[in-house]
């Protein structure tokens, strides 16, 4: 299952991505927001990040105006590797090399067509492992050092 969430800055892009998920028979859980009223992005980033970190959901997608705020907030949760991607190459690379488990997008900087290409690349690229696993394990070691 995929976790998805946004703040008001990502509210219009979220239904476009949800339609993609439904069209591709990808199960998802929507963590909000459910209106375009101003809200705080860390609240939704935390919900999605906790769902992914706990194993309730395999991966997540977060959307805000730029994708930066939700990325910063989600990466505060141990076990999360949230990556802001504005192009298809980065979406493939972050899955293949970083084993990123949350994709973040910026509705105000990425149009819906490109956003769907990025989502598709993120969801359909596997982690390469090997030398990349060594590097991801080093990230986990950093987390273990600083997340008490």
Coordinates of C-alpha atoms in Angstrom, one line a residue, residues 1-7 14 28-34 41-63 70-71 73-75 77-82 101-104 122:
X1 CA 0.0 0.0 0.0
X2 CA 1.1 3.5 -0.8
X3 CA 0.7 6.5 1.6
X4 CA -0.2 9.8 0.1
X5 CA -0.6 13.2 1.7
X6 CA -0.3 16.9 1.0
X7 CA -0.8 20.4 2.4
X14 CA -3.0 15.0 -5.2
X28 CA -3.3 3.8 -1.3
X29 CA -4.2 5.5 1.9
X30 CA -4.9 9.2 1.8
X31 CA -3.6 11.0 4.9
X32 CA -5.0 14.4 3.8
X33 CA -5.4 17.3 3.7
X34 CA -8.9 17.2 2.4
X41 CA 2.7 20.7 6.0
X42 CA 4.7 19.0 8.8
X43 CA 1.4 17.5 10.1
X44 CA 0.8 15.6 6.8
X45 CA 4.5 14.8 6.3
X46 CA 4.6 13.2 9.7
X47 CA 1.4 11.1 9.1
X48 CA 2.8 9.7 5.8
X49 CA 6.3 9.2 7.2
X50 CA 5.1 7.3 10.2
X51 CA 2.9 5.1 8.0
X52 CA 6.0 4.2 5.9
X53 CA 8.4 3.9 8.8
X54 CA 6.0 1.5 10.7
X55 CA 5.5 -0.7 7.6
X56 CA 1.8 0.1 7.4
X57 CA 2.6 1.5 3.9
X58 CA 5.5 0.4 1.6
X59 CA 6.2 3.8 0.1
X60 CA 4.8 7.3 0.2
X61 CA 4.2 10.4 -1.9
X62 CA 4.0 13.9 -0.3
X63 CA 3.1 17.1 -2.1
X70 CA 7.4 18.0 3.3
X71 CA 10.8 16.5 2.4
X73 CA 9.8 17.1 7.8
X74 CA 9.5 13.5 6.5
X75 CA 13.2 13.0 6.8
X77 CA 11.4 10.3 11.0
X78 CA 13.9 7.5 11.5
X79 CA 13.9 5.1 8.6
X80 CA 12.6 7.6 6.1
X81 CA 14.5 8.5 2.9
X82 CA 12.3 11.1 1.3
X101 CA 10.8 5.3 0.3
X102 CA 9.0 8.6 0.0
X103 CA 8.7 10.8 -3.1
X104 CA 8.1 14.5 -2.6
X122 CA 9.6 6.3 -8.7

